[in-house]
Amino acid sequence: MSLSFVTLGVGDAFSALRYSSCLAVEAEDQVLLVDCPHPIRKMMREASESSGVRLDADRVTAVALTHLHADHASGLEGLGYFSFFVLKKKLEVLAHPAVADRLWEGHLAAGMECLIERHGAAPNDKHFEDYYEHTPLSTESCVRHGPFLIESRMTYHHVPTTALRIHAGGRCLGYSADTAFDRDLIDWLSKADLMIHETNYGVHTPYEKLAALPAELRARMRLIHYPDDFDTGASVIEPLAQGRRYHV
């Protein structure tokens, strides 16, 4: 079956117009989330309505986490709790060890390390392994998850962050994640059939740098993580639209 994705969000951390950047990648009736911002179930419900693709927590087989900034990882607590209490299973998180190193102590533990499991009971100590399964991604080799074969590469960002190449159904989707402009990274992503690249201010990738790339690369590139004042209509590279399904 073909490789496709639905854009659950396309905005940046400061957006007042759009959800934070997140993809629901689908192949062989399995859904892999790329990042997991809050409110993830609301994002999936609204994208389901606009795209016609049924999306909810019960269809998510894993989250591929690029980094720990809240606009990419803030939904992991809620989705982890929903999996634990409602779905009665652990949530699989695919992340490079450098990304996962502080995922529990630096991000999730404050809200999840003590749990009262029934009325009147004392709180129980909980750990990452009670809610999640971690599958390490590697910059040296591919990692298999169901129909997906995933490659990763470190990017230039404030915290450890990985770009991804996701293979399934004979196609490949490249995702830059958050990064400064890096021509070597773009060359790595260009091996994919379709590349999704961020653009924003600060230590991110300026639109002008991407617009100056060869036309052949721009034709296979889509934009994400753009600011609210980005002129989508004037862009020479197609910006992704929130809530739409794309085939790779």
PDB file of C-alpha atoms in Angstrom:
ATOM      1  CA  MET A   1       0.000   0.000   0.000  1.00  0.00           C
ATOM      2  CA  SER A   2       1.079   3.586  -0.578  1.00  0.00           C
ATOM      3  CA  LEU A   3       2.813   5.870   1.904  1.00  0.00           C
ATOM      4  CA  SER A   4       0.767   8.918   2.879  1.00  0.00           C
ATOM      5  CA  PHE A   5       0.507  11.440   5.684  1.00  0.00           C
ATOM      6  CA  VAL A   6      -2.004  13.836   7.193  1.00  0.00           C
ATOM      7  CA  THR A   7      -0.761  17.171   8.528  1.00  0.00           C
ATOM      8  CA  LEU A   8      -2.142  17.497  12.049  1.00  0.00           C
ATOM      9  CA  GLY A   9      -0.368  20.822  12.514  1.00  0.00           C
ATOM     10  CA  VAL A  10       1.952  23.061  10.489  1.00  0.00           C
ATOM     11  CA  GLY A  11       2.676  25.972  12.837  1.00  0.00           C
ATOM     12  CA  ASP A  12       5.520  26.962  15.115  1.00  0.00           C
ATOM     13  CA  ALA A  13       5.670  27.247  18.900  1.00  0.00           C
ATOM     14  CA  PHE A  14       4.201  30.783  18.900  1.00  0.00           C
ATOM     15  CA  SER A  15       1.357  30.295  16.427  1.00  0.00           C
ATOM     16  CA  ALA A  16      -2.057  31.790  17.192  1.00  0.00           C
ATOM     17  CA  LEU A  17      -3.493  30.388  13.944  1.00  0.00           C
ATOM     18  CA  ARG A  18      -2.352  26.782  13.641  1.00  0.00           C
ATOM     19  CA  TYR A  19      -1.491  23.713  15.682  1.00  0.00           C
ATOM     20  CA  SER A  20       2.171  22.866  16.266  1.00  0.00           C
ATOM     21  CA  SER A  21       3.864  20.859  13.540  1.00  0.00           C
ATOM     22  CA  CYS A  22       2.924  17.184  13.575  1.00  0.00           C
ATOM     23  CA  LEU A  23       2.328  14.457  10.991  1.00  0.00           C
ATOM     24  CA  ALA A  24       0.274  11.269  11.027  1.00  0.00           C
ATOM     25  CA  VAL A  25       2.117   8.988   8.590  1.00  0.00           C
ATOM     26  CA  GLU A  26       0.157   6.000   7.295  1.00  0.00           C
ATOM     27  CA  ALA A  27       1.093   2.752   5.532  1.00  0.00           C
ATOM     28  CA  GLU A  28      -0.567  -0.674   5.561  1.00  0.00           C
ATOM     29  CA  ASP A  29      -3.306   0.668   7.857  1.00  0.00           C
ATOM     30  CA  GLN A  30      -0.775   1.631  10.552  1.00  0.00           C
ATOM     31  CA  VAL A  31      -0.290   5.195  11.770  1.00  0.00           C
ATOM     32  CA  LEU A  32       3.041   6.594  12.951  1.00  0.00           C
ATOM     33  CA  LEU A  33       2.977  10.033  14.554  1.00  0.00           C
ATOM     34  CA  VAL A  34       5.933  12.278  13.827  1.00  0.00           C
ATOM     35  CA  ASP A  35       6.130  14.315  17.046  1.00  0.00           C
ATOM     36  CA  CYS A  36       3.272  14.666  19.506  1.00  0.00           C
ATOM     37  CA  PRO A  37       2.197  18.164  20.590  1.00  0.00           C
ATOM     38  CA  HIS A  38      -0.821  18.942  22.752  1.00  0.00           C
ATOM     39  CA  PRO A  39      -3.818  18.621  22.217  1.00  0.00           C
ATOM     40  CA  ILE A  40      -3.010  15.575  20.128  1.00  0.00           C
ATOM     41  CA  ARG A  41      -6.422  13.826  20.161  1.00  0.00           C
ATOM     42  CA  LYS A  42      -8.208  17.070  19.244  1.00  0.00           C
ATOM     43  CA  MET A  43      -5.697  17.571  16.451  1.00  0.00           C
ATOM     44  CA  MET A  44      -6.390  14.059  15.157  1.00  0.00           C
ATOM     45  CA  ARG A  45     -10.170  14.503  15.377  1.00  0.00           C
ATOM     46  CA  GLU A  46     -10.149  17.763  13.422  1.00  0.00           C
ATOM     47  CA  ALA A  47      -7.744  16.356  10.817  1.00  0.00           C
ATOM     48  CA  SER A  48     -10.014  13.316  10.466  1.00  0.00           C
ATOM     49  CA  GLU A  49     -12.949  15.584   9.660  1.00  0.00           C
ATOM     50  CA  SER A  50     -11.045  17.598   7.068  1.00  0.00           C
ATOM     51  CA  SER A  51      -9.072  14.762   5.434  1.00  0.00           C
ATOM     52  CA  GLY A  52     -11.534  11.871   5.592  1.00  0.00           C
ATOM     53  CA  VAL A  53      -8.879   9.665   7.244  1.00  0.00           C
ATOM     54  CA  ARG A  54      -9.953   8.149  10.573  1.00  0.00           C
ATOM     55  CA  LEU A  55      -7.361   9.153  13.136  1.00  0.00           C
ATOM     56  CA  ASP A  56      -7.360   8.589  16.883  1.00  0.00           C
ATOM     57  CA  ALA A  57      -5.138   7.181  19.606  1.00  0.00           C
ATOM     58  CA  ASP A  58      -6.198   3.596  18.948  1.00  0.00           C
ATOM     59  CA  ARG A  59      -4.710   3.776  15.434  1.00  0.00           C
ATOM     60  CA  VAL A  60      -1.346   5.167  16.565  1.00  0.00           C
ATOM     61  CA  THR A  61       1.220   2.371  16.732  1.00  0.00           C
ATOM     62  CA  ALA A  62       4.116   4.622  17.804  1.00  0.00           C
ATOM     63  CA  VAL A  63       5.417   8.185  18.042  1.00  0.00           C
ATOM     64  CA  ALA A  64       8.644   9.101  16.253  1.00  0.00           C
ATOM     65  CA  LEU A  65       9.943  11.932  18.437  1.00  0.00           C
ATOM     66  CA  THR A  66      12.392  14.398  16.879  1.00  0.00           C
ATOM     67  CA  HIS A  67      13.176  16.460  20.002  1.00  0.00           C
ATOM     68  CA  LEU A  68      11.920  17.589  23.404  1.00  0.00           C
ATOM     69  CA  HIS A  69      10.735  21.140  22.781  1.00  0.00           C
ATOM     70  CA  ALA A  70       7.160  21.456  24.050  1.00  0.00           C
ATOM     71  CA  ASP A  71       5.676  22.298  20.643  1.00  0.00           C
ATOM     72  CA  HIS A  72       6.833  18.847  19.521  1.00  0.00           C
ATOM     73  CA  ALA A  73       6.546  16.741  22.676  1.00  0.00           C
ATOM     74  CA  SER A  74       3.878  18.263  24.963  1.00  0.00           C
ATOM     75  CA  GLY A  75       1.223  15.719  23.943  1.00  0.00           C
ATOM     76  CA  LEU A  76       3.209  12.682  25.063  1.00  0.00           C
ATOM     77  CA  GLU A  77       1.920  12.843  28.638  1.00  0.00           C
ATOM     78  CA  GLY A  78      -1.739  12.896  27.614  1.00  0.00           C
ATOM     79  CA  LEU A  79      -1.316  10.227  24.942  1.00  0.00           C
ATOM     80  CA  GLY A  80       0.686   8.089  27.381  1.00  0.00           C
ATOM     81  CA  TYR A  81      -2.018   8.359  30.019  1.00  0.00           C
ATOM     82  CA  PHE A  82      -4.758   7.624  27.465  1.00  0.00           C
ATOM     83  CA  SER A  83      -2.884   4.526  26.314  1.00  0.00           C
ATOM     84  CA  PHE A  84      -2.373   3.414  29.929  1.00  0.00           C
ATOM     85  CA  PHE A  85      -5.906   3.980  31.242  1.00  0.00           C
ATOM     86  CA  VAL A  86      -8.122   3.543  28.173  1.00  0.00           C
ATOM     87  CA  LEU A  87      -6.249   1.423  25.645  1.00  0.00           C
ATOM     88  CA  LYS A  88      -4.537  -0.690  28.337  1.00  0.00           C
ATOM     89  CA  LYS A  89      -1.214  -0.729  26.519  1.00  0.00           C
ATOM     90  CA  LYS A  90       2.110   1.048  26.494  1.00  0.00           C
ATOM     91  CA  LEU A  91       2.843   3.771  23.964  1.00  0.00           C
ATOM     92  CA  GLU A  92       5.898   3.051  21.831  1.00  0.00           C
ATOM     93  CA  VAL A  93       8.265   5.993  21.398  1.00  0.00           C
ATOM     94  CA  LEU A  94      10.884   5.894  18.650  1.00  0.00           C
ATOM     95  CA  ALA A  95      13.663   8.340  19.488  1.00  0.00           C
ATOM     96  CA  HIS A  96      17.403   8.642  19.179  1.00  0.00           C
ATOM     97  CA  PRO A  97      19.138   7.996  22.547  1.00  0.00           C
ATOM     98  CA  ALA A  98      20.313  11.625  22.640  1.00  0.00           C
ATOM     99  CA  VAL A  99      16.671  12.743  22.382  1.00  0.00           C
ATOM    100  CA  ALA A 100      15.331  10.118  24.803  1.00  0.00           C
ATOM    101  CA  ASP A 101      18.034  10.712  27.437  1.00  0.00           C
ATOM    102  CA  ARG A 102      16.041  13.382  29.315  1.00  0.00           C
ATOM    103  CA  LEU A 103      12.549  12.434  28.121  1.00  0.00           C
ATOM    104  CA  TRP A 104      11.477  11.050  31.505  1.00  0.00           C
ATOM    105  CA  GLU A 105      13.436  13.046  34.097  1.00  0.00           C
ATOM    106  CA  GLY A 106      13.481  16.302  32.138  1.00  0.00           C
ATOM    107  CA  HIS A 107      10.015  16.219  30.611  1.00  0.00           C
ATOM    108  CA  LEU A 108       7.473  13.609  31.774  1.00  0.00           C
ATOM    109  CA  ALA A 109       8.330  12.631  35.358  1.00  0.00           C
ATOM    110  CA  ALA A 110       6.938  15.737  37.061  1.00  0.00           C
ATOM    111  CA  GLY A 111       3.429  14.877  35.918  1.00  0.00           C
ATOM    112  CA  MET A 112       3.593  11.080  35.774  1.00  0.00           C
ATOM    113  CA  GLU A 113       5.930   9.703  38.437  1.00  0.00           C
ATOM    114  CA  CYS A 114       3.208   9.337  41.109  1.00  0.00           C
ATOM    115  CA  LEU A 115      -0.156   7.791  40.326  1.00  0.00           C
ATOM    116  CA  ILE A 116      -3.233   7.003  42.443  1.00  0.00           C
ATOM    117  CA  GLU A 117      -4.711   4.063  40.554  1.00  0.00           C
ATOM    118  CA  ARG A 118      -7.982   3.805  42.527  1.00  0.00           C
ATOM    119  CA  HIS A 119      -9.970   5.937  44.974  1.00  0.00           C
ATOM    120  CA  GLY A 120      -8.575   5.830  48.500  1.00  0.00           C
ATOM    121  CA  ALA A 121      -5.282   4.221  47.516  1.00  0.00           C
ATOM    122  CA  ALA A 122      -1.864   5.702  48.182  1.00  0.00           C
ATOM    123  CA  PRO A 123       0.133   7.060  45.233  1.00  0.00           C
ATOM    124  CA  ASN A 124       2.359   4.530  43.508  1.00  0.00           C
ATOM    125  CA  ASP A 125       5.777   5.368  42.122  1.00  0.00           C
ATOM    126  CA  LYS A 126       5.758   5.119  38.354  1.00  0.00           C
ATOM    127  CA  HIS A 127       8.553   5.024  35.819  1.00  0.00           C
ATOM    128  CA  PHE A 128       8.929   5.527  32.080  1.00  0.00           C
ATOM    129  CA  GLU A 129       8.585   1.788  31.470  1.00  0.00           C
ATOM    130  CA  ASP A 130       5.155   1.720  33.110  1.00  0.00           C
ATOM    131  CA  TYR A 131       3.679   3.871  30.351  1.00  0.00           C
ATOM    132  CA  TYR A 132       6.032   3.675  27.373  1.00  0.00           C
ATOM    133  CA  GLU A 133       8.304   1.452  25.351  1.00  0.00           C
ATOM    134  CA  HIS A 134      11.412   3.096  23.908  1.00  0.00           C
ATOM    135  CA  THR A 135      12.796   1.944  20.571  1.00  0.00           C
ATOM    136  CA  PRO A 136      16.122   3.709  19.868  1.00  0.00           C
ATOM    137  CA  LEU A 137      16.614   5.322  16.486  1.00  0.00           C
ATOM    138  CA  SER A 138      20.103   5.317  15.026  1.00  0.00           C
ATOM    139  CA  THR A 139      22.152   7.559  12.781  1.00  0.00           C
ATOM    140  CA  GLU A 140      24.124   4.480  11.707  1.00  0.00           C
ATOM    141  CA  SER A 141      21.384   2.084  10.586  1.00  0.00           C
ATOM    142  CA  CYS A 142      17.690   1.787   9.757  1.00  0.00           C
ATOM    143  CA  VAL A 143      15.133   0.871  12.414  1.00  0.00           C
ATOM    144  CA  ARG A 144      12.024  -1.152  11.550  1.00  0.00           C
ATOM    145  CA  HIS A 145       8.609  -0.391  13.007  1.00  0.00           C
ATOM    146  CA  GLY A 146       5.807  -2.327  11.347  1.00  0.00           C
ATOM    147  CA  PRO A 147       5.735  -1.313   7.672  1.00  0.00           C
ATOM    148  CA  PHE A 148       8.022   1.663   8.340  1.00  0.00           C
ATOM    149  CA  LEU A 149      11.791   1.677   7.953  1.00  0.00           C
ATOM    150  CA  ILE A 150      13.215   4.757   9.675  1.00  0.00           C
ATOM    151  CA  GLU A 151      16.572   6.512   9.284  1.00  0.00           C
ATOM    152  CA  SER A 152      17.661   9.475  11.384  1.00  0.00           C
ATOM    153  CA  ARG A 153      20.279  12.239  11.239  1.00  0.00           C
ATOM    154  CA  MET A 154      21.154  14.878  13.823  1.00  0.00           C
ATOM    155  CA  THR A 155      20.273  18.482  12.996  1.00  0.00           C
ATOM    156  CA  TYR A 156      21.655  21.821  14.196  1.00  0.00           C
ATOM    157  CA  HIS A 157      19.231  22.953  16.909  1.00  0.00           C
ATOM    158  CA  HIS A 158      19.131  24.115  20.528  1.00  0.00           C
ATOM    159  CA  VAL A 159      18.573  20.591  21.897  1.00  0.00           C
ATOM    160  CA  PRO A 160      19.341  17.141  20.416  1.00  0.00           C
ATOM    161  CA  THR A 161      17.111  16.835  17.351  1.00  0.00           C
ATOM    162  CA  THR A 162      16.856  14.313  14.536  1.00  0.00           C
ATOM    163  CA  ALA A 163      15.715  14.602  10.958  1.00  0.00           C
ATOM    164  CA  LEU A 164      14.016  11.493   9.581  1.00  0.00           C
ATOM    165  CA  ARG A 165      13.684   9.466   6.409  1.00  0.00           C
ATOM    166  CA  ILE A 166      10.657   7.171   6.588  1.00  0.00           C
ATOM    167  CA  HIS A 167      10.345   4.346   4.061  1.00  0.00           C
ATOM    168  CA  ALA A 168       7.205   2.302   3.347  1.00  0.00           C
ATOM    169  CA  GLY A 169       5.347   1.009   0.318  1.00  0.00           C
ATOM    170  CA  GLY A 170       8.348   1.564  -1.934  1.00  0.00           C
ATOM    171  CA  ARG A 171       8.375   5.302  -1.200  1.00  0.00           C
ATOM    172  CA  CYS A 172      10.368   7.565   1.134  1.00  0.00           C
ATOM    173  CA  LEU A 173       9.344  10.660   3.097  1.00  0.00           C
ATOM    174  CA  GLY A 174      12.035  13.025   4.381  1.00  0.00           C
ATOM    175  CA  TYR A 175      11.439  15.316   7.376  1.00  0.00           C
ATOM    176  CA  SER A 176      13.939  17.968   8.435  1.00  0.00           C
ATOM    177  CA  ALA A 177      12.549  18.551  11.950  1.00  0.00           C
ATOM    178  CA  ASP A 178      13.790  21.809  13.517  1.00  0.00           C
ATOM    179  CA  THR A 179      17.142  22.911  12.152  1.00  0.00           C
ATOM    180  CA  ALA A 180      19.270  25.763  10.933  1.00  0.00           C
ATOM    181  CA  PHE A 181      19.949  25.779   7.203  1.00  0.00           C
ATOM    182  CA  ASP A 182      22.244  22.846   6.438  1.00  0.00           C
ATOM    183  CA  ARG A 183      22.981  21.974   2.803  1.00  0.00           C
ATOM    184  CA  ASP A 184      24.383  18.572   3.838  1.00  0.00           C
ATOM    185  CA  LEU A 185      21.091  17.795   5.573  1.00  0.00           C
ATOM    186  CA  ILE A 186      19.153  18.840   2.484  1.00  0.00           C
ATOM    187  CA  ASP A 187      21.332  16.544   0.376  1.00  0.00           C
ATOM    188  CA  TRP A 188      20.503  13.732   2.821  1.00  0.00           C
ATOM    189  CA  LEU A 189      16.796  14.524   2.632  1.00  0.00           C
ATOM    190  CA  SER A 190      16.909  14.753  -1.159  1.00  0.00           C
ATOM    191  CA  LYS A 191      17.239  10.966  -1.359  1.00  0.00           C
ATOM    192  CA  ALA A 192      13.543  10.871  -0.372  1.00  0.00           C
ATOM    193  CA  ASP A 193      10.689  11.079  -2.874  1.00  0.00           C
ATOM    194  CA  LEU A 194       9.186  13.992  -0.938  1.00  0.00           C
ATOM    195  CA  MET A 195      10.951  16.314   1.535  1.00  0.00           C
ATOM    196  CA  ILE A 196       9.235  18.295   4.291  1.00  0.00           C
ATOM    197  CA  HIS A 197      11.402  21.146   5.517  1.00  0.00           C
ATOM    198  CA  GLU A 198      10.878  23.668   8.303  1.00  0.00           C
ATOM    199  CA  THR A 199      11.240  27.405   7.837  1.00  0.00           C
ATOM    200  CA  ASN A 200      11.191  30.058  10.563  1.00  0.00           C
ATOM    201  CA  TYR A 201      13.113  32.837  12.296  1.00  0.00           C
ATOM    202  CA  GLY A 202      16.100  32.685  14.634  1.00  0.00           C
ATOM    203  CA  VAL A 203      18.175  29.489  14.670  1.00  0.00           C
ATOM    204  CA  HIS A 204      15.881  27.931  12.076  1.00  0.00           C
ATOM    205  CA  THR A 205      15.989  27.774   8.292  1.00  0.00           C
ATOM    206  CA  PRO A 206      15.328  31.066   6.473  1.00  0.00           C
ATOM    207  CA  TYR A 207      12.806  30.780   3.645  1.00  0.00           C
ATOM    208  CA  GLU A 208      15.191  32.672   1.349  1.00  0.00           C
ATOM    209  CA  LYS A 209      17.790  29.898   1.653  1.00  0.00           C
ATOM    210  CA  LEU A 210      15.272  27.255   0.601  1.00  0.00           C
ATOM    211  CA  ALA A 211      13.861  29.438  -2.185  1.00  0.00           C
ATOM    212  CA  ALA A 212      17.368  29.662  -3.670  1.00  0.00           C
ATOM    213  CA  LEU A 213      17.705  25.884  -4.009  1.00  0.00           C
ATOM    214  CA  PRO A 214      17.581  24.293  -7.489  1.00  0.00           C
ATOM    215  CA  ALA A 215      14.089  24.010  -8.955  1.00  0.00           C
ATOM    216  CA  GLU A 216      14.237  20.207  -8.972  1.00  0.00           C
ATOM    217  CA  LEU A 217      14.701  20.160  -5.195  1.00  0.00           C
ATOM    218  CA  ARG A 218      12.035  22.800  -4.577  1.00  0.00           C
ATOM    219  CA  ALA A 219       9.529  20.779  -6.611  1.00  0.00           C
ATOM    220  CA  ARG A 220       9.952  17.824  -4.218  1.00  0.00           C
ATOM    221  CA  MET A 221       9.915  19.956  -1.084  1.00  0.00           C
ATOM    222  CA  ARG A 222       7.030  21.111   1.137  1.00  0.00           C
ATOM    223  CA  LEU A 223       7.217  23.652   3.969  1.00  0.00           C
ATOM    224  CA  ILE A 224       6.187  23.234   7.608  1.00  0.00           C
ATOM    225  CA  HIS A 225       6.734  24.997  10.971  1.00  0.00           C
ATOM    226  CA  TYR A 226       6.274  28.382   9.309  1.00  0.00           C
ATOM    227  CA  PRO A 227       5.311  31.501  11.322  1.00  0.00           C
ATOM    228  CA  ASP A 228       1.878  33.083  11.243  1.00  0.00           C
ATOM    229  CA  ASP A 229       3.080  35.979   9.092  1.00  0.00           C
ATOM    230  CA  PHE A 230       4.557  33.711   6.412  1.00  0.00           C
ATOM    231  CA  ASP A 231       3.120  34.586   2.988  1.00  0.00           C
ATOM    232  CA  THR A 232       1.983  31.144   1.872  1.00  0.00           C
ATOM    233  CA  GLY A 233       0.565  32.461  -1.388  1.00  0.00           C
ATOM    234  CA  ALA A 234       3.858  34.001  -2.501  1.00  0.00           C
ATOM    235  CA  SER A 235       6.043  30.998  -1.617  1.00  0.00           C
ATOM    236  CA  VAL A 236       7.903  29.294  -4.477  1.00  0.00           C
ATOM    237  CA  ILE A 237       7.831  26.097  -2.373  1.00  0.00           C
ATOM    238  CA  GLU A 238       4.432  24.640  -1.527  1.00  0.00           C
ATOM    239  CA  PRO A 239       3.556  25.087   2.169  1.00  0.00           C
ATOM    240  CA  LEU A 240       1.729  22.169   3.739  1.00  0.00           C
ATOM    241  CA  ALA A 241      -1.908  22.805   4.641  1.00  0.00           C
ATOM    242  CA  GLN A 242      -3.155  21.761   8.064  1.00  0.00           C
ATOM    243  CA  GLY A 243      -5.634  18.882   8.066  1.00  0.00           C
ATOM    244  CA  ARG A 244      -4.917  17.685   4.538  1.00  0.00           C
ATOM    245  CA  ARG A 245      -3.823  14.251   3.348  1.00  0.00           C
ATOM    246  CA  TYR A 246      -0.817  13.928   1.052  1.00  0.00           C
ATOM    247  CA  HIS A 247       0.480  10.908  -0.871  1.00  0.00           C
ATOM    248  CA  VAL A 248       4.249  10.494  -1.095  1.00  0.00           C
TER     249      VAL A 248
END
